[in-house]
Short mmCIF file of C-alpha atoms and ligand atoms in Angstrom, two decimals:
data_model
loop_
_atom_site.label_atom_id
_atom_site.label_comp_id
_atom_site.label_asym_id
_atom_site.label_seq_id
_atom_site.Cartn_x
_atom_site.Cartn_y
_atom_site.Cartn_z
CA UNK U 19 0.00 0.00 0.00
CA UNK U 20 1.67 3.27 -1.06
CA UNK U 21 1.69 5.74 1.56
CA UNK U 22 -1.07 8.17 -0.72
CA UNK U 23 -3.81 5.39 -0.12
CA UNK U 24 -2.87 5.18 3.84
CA UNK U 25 -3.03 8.38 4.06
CA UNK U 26 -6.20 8.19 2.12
CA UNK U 27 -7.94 5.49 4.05
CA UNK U 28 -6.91 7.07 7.53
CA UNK U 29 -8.83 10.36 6.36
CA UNK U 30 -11.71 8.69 5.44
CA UNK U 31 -11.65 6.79 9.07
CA UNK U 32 -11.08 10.22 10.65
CA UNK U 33 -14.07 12.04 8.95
CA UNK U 34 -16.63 9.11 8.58
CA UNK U 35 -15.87 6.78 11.39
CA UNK U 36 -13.60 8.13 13.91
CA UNK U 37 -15.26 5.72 16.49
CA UNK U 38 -18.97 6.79 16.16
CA UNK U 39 -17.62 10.93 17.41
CA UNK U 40 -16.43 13.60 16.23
CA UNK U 41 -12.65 14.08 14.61
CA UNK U 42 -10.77 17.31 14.57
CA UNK U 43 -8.89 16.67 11.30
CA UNK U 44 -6.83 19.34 11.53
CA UNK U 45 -4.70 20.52 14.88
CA UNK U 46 -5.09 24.27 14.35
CA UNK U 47 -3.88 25.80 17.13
CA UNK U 48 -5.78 28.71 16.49
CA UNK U 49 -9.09 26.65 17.66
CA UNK U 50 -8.17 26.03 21.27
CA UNK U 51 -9.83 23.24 23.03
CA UNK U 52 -8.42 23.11 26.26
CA UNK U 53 -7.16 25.70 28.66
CA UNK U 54 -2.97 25.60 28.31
CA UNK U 55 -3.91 25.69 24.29
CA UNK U 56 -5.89 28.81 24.95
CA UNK U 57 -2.89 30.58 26.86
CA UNK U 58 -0.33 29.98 24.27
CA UNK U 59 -2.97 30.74 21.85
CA UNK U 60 -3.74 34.77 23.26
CA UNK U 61 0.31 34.88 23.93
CA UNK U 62 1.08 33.95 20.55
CA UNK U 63 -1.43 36.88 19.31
CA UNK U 64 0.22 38.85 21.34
CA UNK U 65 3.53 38.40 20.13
CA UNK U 66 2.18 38.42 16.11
CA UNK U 67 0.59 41.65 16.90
CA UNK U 68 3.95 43.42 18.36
CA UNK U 69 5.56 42.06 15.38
CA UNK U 70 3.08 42.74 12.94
CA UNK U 71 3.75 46.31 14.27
CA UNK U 72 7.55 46.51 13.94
CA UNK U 73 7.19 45.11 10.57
CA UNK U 74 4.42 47.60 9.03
CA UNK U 75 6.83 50.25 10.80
CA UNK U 76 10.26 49.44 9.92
CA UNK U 77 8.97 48.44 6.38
CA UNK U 78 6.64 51.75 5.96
CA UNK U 79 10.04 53.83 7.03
CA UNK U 80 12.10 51.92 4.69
CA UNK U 81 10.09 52.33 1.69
CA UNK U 82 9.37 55.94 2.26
CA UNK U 83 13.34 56.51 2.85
CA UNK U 84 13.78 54.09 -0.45
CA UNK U 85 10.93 56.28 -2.82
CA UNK U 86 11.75 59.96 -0.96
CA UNK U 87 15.51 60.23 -0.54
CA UNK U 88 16.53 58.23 -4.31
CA UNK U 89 19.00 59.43 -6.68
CA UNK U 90 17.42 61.89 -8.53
CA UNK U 91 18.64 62.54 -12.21
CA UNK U 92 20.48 65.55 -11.50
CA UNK U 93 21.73 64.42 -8.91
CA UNK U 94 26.06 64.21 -8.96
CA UNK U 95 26.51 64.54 -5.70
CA UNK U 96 27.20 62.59 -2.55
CA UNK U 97 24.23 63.22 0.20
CA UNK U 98 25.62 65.15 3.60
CA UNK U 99 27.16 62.73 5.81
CA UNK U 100 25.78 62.90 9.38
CA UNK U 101 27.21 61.17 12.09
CA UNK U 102 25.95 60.66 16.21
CA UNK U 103 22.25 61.39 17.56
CA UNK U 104 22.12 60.53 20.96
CA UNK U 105 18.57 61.02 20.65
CA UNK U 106 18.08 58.58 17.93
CA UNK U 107 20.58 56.16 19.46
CA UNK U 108 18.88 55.85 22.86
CA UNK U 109 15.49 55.81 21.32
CA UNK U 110 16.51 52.25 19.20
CA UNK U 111 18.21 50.94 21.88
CA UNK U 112 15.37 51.47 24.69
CA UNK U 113 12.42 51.09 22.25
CA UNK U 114 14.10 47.30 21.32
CA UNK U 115 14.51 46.60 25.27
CA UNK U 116 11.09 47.62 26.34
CA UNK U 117 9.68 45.04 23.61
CA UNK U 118 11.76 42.44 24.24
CA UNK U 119 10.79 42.87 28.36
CA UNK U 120 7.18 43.18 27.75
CA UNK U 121 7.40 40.20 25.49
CA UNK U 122 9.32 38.15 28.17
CA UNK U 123 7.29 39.00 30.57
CA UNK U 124 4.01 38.19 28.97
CA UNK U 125 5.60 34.57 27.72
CA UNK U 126 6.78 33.86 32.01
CA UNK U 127 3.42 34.74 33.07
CA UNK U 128 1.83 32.14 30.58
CA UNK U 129 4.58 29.48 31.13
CA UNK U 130 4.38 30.09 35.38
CA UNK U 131 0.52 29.82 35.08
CA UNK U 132 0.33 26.17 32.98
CA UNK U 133 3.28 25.16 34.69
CA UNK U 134 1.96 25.39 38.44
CA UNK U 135 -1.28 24.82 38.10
CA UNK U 136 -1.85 22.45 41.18
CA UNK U 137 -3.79 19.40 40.45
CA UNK U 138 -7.09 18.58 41.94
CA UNK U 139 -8.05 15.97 44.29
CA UNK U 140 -10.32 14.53 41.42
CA UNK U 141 -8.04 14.63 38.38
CA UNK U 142 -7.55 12.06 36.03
CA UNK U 143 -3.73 11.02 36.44
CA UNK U 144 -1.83 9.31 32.88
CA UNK U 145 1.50 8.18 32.63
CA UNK U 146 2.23 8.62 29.31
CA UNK U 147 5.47 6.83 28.04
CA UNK U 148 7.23 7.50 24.69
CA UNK U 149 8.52 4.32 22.64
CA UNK U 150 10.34 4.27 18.77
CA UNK U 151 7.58 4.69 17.61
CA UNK U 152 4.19 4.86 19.40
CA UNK U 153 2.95 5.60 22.50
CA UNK U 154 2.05 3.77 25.46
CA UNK U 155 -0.90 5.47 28.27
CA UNK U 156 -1.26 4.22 31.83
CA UNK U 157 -3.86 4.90 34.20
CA UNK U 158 -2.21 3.90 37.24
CA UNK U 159 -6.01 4.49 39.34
CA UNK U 160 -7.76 2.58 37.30
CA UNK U 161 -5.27 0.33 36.09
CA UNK U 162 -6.23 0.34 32.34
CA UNK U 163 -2.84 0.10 30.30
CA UNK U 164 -3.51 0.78 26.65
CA UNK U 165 -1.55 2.32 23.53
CA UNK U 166 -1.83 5.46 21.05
CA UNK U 167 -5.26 6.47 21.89
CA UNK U 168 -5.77 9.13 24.74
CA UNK U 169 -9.43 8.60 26.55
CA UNK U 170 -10.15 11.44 29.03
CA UNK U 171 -13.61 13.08 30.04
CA UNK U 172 -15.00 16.93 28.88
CA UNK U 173 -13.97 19.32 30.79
CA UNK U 174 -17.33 21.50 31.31
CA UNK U 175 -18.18 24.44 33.19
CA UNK U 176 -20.45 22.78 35.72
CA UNK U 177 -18.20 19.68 35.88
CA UNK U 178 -14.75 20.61 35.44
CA UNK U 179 -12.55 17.51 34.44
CA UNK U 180 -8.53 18.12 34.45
CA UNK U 181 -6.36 15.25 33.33
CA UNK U 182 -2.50 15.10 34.67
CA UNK U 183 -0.27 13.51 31.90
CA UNK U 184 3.19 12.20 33.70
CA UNK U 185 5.52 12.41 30.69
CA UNK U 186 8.53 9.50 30.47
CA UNK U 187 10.40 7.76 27.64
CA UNK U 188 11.88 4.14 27.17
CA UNK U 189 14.32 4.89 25.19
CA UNK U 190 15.17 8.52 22.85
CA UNK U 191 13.67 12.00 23.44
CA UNK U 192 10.34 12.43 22.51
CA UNK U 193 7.47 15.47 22.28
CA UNK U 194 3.74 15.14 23.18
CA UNK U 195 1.65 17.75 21.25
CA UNK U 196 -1.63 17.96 20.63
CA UNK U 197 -1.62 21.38 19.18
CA UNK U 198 -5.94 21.99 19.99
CA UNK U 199 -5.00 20.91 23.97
CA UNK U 200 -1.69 22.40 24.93
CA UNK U 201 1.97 23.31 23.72
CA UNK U 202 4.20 20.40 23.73
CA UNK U 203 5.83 18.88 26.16
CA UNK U 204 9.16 16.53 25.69
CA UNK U 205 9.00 12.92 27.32
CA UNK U 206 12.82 12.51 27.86
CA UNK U 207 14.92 9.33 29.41
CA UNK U 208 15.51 9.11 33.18
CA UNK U 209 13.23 12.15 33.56
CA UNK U 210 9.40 12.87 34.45
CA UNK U 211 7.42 15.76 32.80
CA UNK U 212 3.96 16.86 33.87
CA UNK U 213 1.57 18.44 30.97
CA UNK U 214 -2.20 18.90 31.82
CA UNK U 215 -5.34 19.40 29.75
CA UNK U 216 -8.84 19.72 29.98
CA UNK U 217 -11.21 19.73 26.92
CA UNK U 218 -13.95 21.46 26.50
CA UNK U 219 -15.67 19.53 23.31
CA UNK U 220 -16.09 15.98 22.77
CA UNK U 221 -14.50 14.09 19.84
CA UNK U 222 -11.02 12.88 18.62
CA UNK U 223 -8.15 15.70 19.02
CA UNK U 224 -5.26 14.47 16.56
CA UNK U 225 -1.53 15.24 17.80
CA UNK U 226 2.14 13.93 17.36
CA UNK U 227 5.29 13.69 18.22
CA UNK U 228 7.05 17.01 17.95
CA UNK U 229 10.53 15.88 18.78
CA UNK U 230 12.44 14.00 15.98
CA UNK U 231 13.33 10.53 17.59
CA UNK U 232 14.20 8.28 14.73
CA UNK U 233 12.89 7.11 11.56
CA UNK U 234 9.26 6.64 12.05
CA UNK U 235 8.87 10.06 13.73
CA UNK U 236 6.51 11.32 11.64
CA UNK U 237 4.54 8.11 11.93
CA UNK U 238 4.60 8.49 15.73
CA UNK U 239 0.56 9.63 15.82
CA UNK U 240 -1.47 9.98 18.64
CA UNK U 241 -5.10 11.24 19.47
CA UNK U 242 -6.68 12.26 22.34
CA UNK U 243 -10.56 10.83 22.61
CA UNK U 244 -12.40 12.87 24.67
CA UNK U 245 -15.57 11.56 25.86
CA UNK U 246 -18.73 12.44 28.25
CA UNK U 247 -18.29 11.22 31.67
CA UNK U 248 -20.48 8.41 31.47
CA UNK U 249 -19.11 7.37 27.82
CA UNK U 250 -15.69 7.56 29.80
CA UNK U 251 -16.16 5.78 32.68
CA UNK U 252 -17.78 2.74 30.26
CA UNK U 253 -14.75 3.00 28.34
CA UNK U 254 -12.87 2.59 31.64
CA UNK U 255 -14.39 -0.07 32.74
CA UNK U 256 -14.16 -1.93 29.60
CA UNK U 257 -10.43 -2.20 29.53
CA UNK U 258 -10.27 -2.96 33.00
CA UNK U 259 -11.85 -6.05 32.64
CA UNK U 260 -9.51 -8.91 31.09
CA UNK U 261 -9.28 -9.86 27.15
CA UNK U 262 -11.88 -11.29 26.33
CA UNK U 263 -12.55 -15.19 25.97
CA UNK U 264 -14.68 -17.11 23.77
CA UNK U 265 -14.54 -20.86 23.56
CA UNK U 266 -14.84 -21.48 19.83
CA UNK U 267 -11.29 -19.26 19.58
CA UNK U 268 -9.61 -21.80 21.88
CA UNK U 269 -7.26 -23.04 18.89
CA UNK U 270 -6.50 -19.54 17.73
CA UNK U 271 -5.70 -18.60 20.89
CA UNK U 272 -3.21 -21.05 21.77
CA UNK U 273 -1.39 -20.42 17.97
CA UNK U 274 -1.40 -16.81 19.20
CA UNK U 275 -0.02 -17.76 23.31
CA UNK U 276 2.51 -20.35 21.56
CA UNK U 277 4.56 -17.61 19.11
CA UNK U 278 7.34 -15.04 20.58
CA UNK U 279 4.43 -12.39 20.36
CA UNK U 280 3.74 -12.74 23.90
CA UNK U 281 7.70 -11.78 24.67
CA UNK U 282 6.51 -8.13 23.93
CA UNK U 283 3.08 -7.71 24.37
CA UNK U 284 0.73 -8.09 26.54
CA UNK U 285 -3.04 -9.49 26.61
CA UNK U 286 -4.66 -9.19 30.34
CA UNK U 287 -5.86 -12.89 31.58
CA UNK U 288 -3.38 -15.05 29.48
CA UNK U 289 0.20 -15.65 29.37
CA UNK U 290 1.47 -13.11 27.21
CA UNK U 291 2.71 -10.12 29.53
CA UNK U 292 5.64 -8.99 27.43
CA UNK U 293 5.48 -4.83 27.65
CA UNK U 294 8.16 -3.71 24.27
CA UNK U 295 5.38 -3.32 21.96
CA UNK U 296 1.77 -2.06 22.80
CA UNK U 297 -0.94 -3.80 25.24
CA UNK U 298 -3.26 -5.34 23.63
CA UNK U 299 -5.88 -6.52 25.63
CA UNK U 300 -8.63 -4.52 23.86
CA UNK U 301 -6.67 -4.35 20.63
CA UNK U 302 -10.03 -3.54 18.47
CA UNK U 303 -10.83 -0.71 21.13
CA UNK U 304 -8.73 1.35 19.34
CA UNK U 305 -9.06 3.09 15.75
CA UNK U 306 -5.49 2.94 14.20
CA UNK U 307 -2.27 0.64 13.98
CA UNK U 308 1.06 1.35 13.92
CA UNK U 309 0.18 4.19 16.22
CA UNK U 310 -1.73 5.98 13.72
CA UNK U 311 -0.68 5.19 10.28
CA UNK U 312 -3.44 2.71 9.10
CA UNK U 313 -7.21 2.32 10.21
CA UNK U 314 -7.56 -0.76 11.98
CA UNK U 315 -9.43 -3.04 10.35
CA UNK U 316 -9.14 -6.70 10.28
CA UNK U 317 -7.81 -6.70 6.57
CA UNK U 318 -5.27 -4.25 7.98
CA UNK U 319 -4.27 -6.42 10.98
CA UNK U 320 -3.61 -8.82 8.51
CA UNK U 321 -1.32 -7.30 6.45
CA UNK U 322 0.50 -5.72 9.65
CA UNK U 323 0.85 -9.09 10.57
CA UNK U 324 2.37 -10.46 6.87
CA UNK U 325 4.78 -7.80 6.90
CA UNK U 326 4.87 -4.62 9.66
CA UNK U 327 8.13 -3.45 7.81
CA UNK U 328 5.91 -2.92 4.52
CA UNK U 329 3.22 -0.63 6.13
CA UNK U 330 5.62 1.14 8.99
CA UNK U 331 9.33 0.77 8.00
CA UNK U 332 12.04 0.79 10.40
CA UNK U 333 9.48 0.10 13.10
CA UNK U 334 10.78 -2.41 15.90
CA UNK U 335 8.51 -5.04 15.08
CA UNK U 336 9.94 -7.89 12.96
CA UNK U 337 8.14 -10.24 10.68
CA UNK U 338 7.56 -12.85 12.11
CA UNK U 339 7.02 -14.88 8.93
CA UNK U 340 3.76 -16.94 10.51
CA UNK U 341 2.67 -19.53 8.06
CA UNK U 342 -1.17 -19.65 6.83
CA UNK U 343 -2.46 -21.15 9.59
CA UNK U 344 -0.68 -19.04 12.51
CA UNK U 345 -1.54 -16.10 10.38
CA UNK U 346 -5.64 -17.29 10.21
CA UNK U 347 -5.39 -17.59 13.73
CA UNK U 348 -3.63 -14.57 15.15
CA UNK U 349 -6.48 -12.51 13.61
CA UNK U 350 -8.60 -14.73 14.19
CA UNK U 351 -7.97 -13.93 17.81
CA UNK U 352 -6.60 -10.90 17.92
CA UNK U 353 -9.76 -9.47 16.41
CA UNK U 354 -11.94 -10.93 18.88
CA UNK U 355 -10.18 -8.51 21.57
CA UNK U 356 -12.52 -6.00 21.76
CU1 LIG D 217 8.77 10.24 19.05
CU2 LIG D 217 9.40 11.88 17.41
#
């Protein structure tokens, strides 16, 4: 599949599927959702405006120096030369300075405000946890592990609902950014972050990674899902419960539990409790692969599963060159982990 028709088939996932809500298709920060994305949204006015300003100025000066003081035809001789103006001097020197503090000042306020905001007694808390190349979200108080999709309740007036994102990496330097929800944050080794967010409209926010980390960087989606409280407390308790089980998948099952696939992921309730690649206990919860590069569908799944190099290249998943029947039965089960 050539990257066109992924990108192709993702859209039309996004706009016509997009799990039954809602998706943003487009992270325009100039829409903010969420309350960090609305501070950096009135600073960065702020700053376009001030230099919007300087711009029209300097350029209006220029251009009437340019069209007012040019060489005339008759013109043989070299303009007065005039040197020192205290006046003038101090006046670009202070002017610059005065911007430059106002501007800093503005930008501190903003940062000091996001950055200590304390967090409520009630908030949602996330570890979030970067990996080459997708992204892995824990829920330590409800103990829901799950991968690349984001679930957190509205934020509303009347019910106010903040979310706490702990910010760590496995392995390289990595950004969380979700332009509609908040300014990015970097998940870096051997060091915790804190971001927080709270959404004001339901529906699927679309972000990235904003910190280049290796060759699927650009591949390293994410979305945030945000939900009604009662839609979000079903989803909860959903993925709390165990994979599911149905007798008739017995044989698939055991394919799946006898293969090295269980060395690196996980599936709540069986054997396989490996933790490299993402959880997936509710595997078909979620509306992408690959951490957002292909819809996930069970055609998809399949062809992840033939050849994950094809579809995400360079992504640490080998092929691991099943045979028909191992192939017929890892989807087989897999897609029965709702
Ligand atoms: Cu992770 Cu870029």
């Amino acid at each position: 599949m050539n990257s066109f028709s992924r990108v192709a088939g993702l859209w039309c996932l996004m706009t016509a599927v997009g799990c039954g809500q809602t998706v943003h298709p487009v992270g325009n920060i100039f829409i903010p959702q969420a309350t960090p994305a609305e501070s950096v949204y009135h600073l960065s006015v702020l700053v376009m405006t001030v230099c919007a300003a300087i711009f029209v100025v300097m350029a209006g000066l220029l251009t009437f120096t340019i069209m007012r003081f040019r060489r005339k035809a008759d013109d043989g001789n070299e303009p007065a030369q005039v040197y020192g103006s205290n006046r003038i001097e101090v006046a670009w020197t202070v002017v610059p300075i005065l911007i430059v503090l106002v501007l800093t000042m503005a930008t501190a306020r903003v940062v000091i405000a996001v950055q200590n905001k304390p967090a409520p007694k009630d908030a949602l808390q996330v570890t979030v946890i970067g990996h080459q190349w997708w992204w892995e979200f824990r829920y330590p108080d409800l103990g829901i592990v799950t991968a690349n999709e984001l679930h957190v309740p509205v934020s509303t007036a009347v019910r106010p609902a903040l979310t706490f994102l702990k910010l760590e990496s496995v392995d390289v330097a990595h950004s969380f950014w979700v332009p509609q929800l908040s300014g990015k944050t970097d998940l870096i080794p051997n060091k915790t972050n804190s971001m927080w967010i709270d959404p004001r409209q339901e529906g699927s926010f679309l972000g990235n990674c904003a910190e280049y980390c290796g060759t699927q960087h650009a591949n390293m989606l994410l979305r945030v899902i945000v939900q009604s409280p009662s839609d979000f407390e079903k989803w909860a308790a959903d993925q709390k419960v165990n994979a599911a089980y149905y007798s008739r998948l017995e044989g698939a099952r055991a394919t799946f539990l006898s293969l090295s696939c269980v060395n690196c992921h996980t599936v709540s309730g069986t054997s396989a409790s490996g933790t490299f690649g993402p959880d997936l206990s509710h595997l078909m919860s979620r509306a992408t692969l690959g951490s957002g590069v292909i819809p996930n569908t069970q055609g998809n799944l399949r062809a992840w599963l033939i050849d994950p190099q094809a579809i995400k290249p360079g992504n640490l998943m080998p092929n691991m060159q099943l045979n028909a029947r191992e192939l017929d039965d890892v989807v087989a089960y897999l897609a029965s982990l709702k």
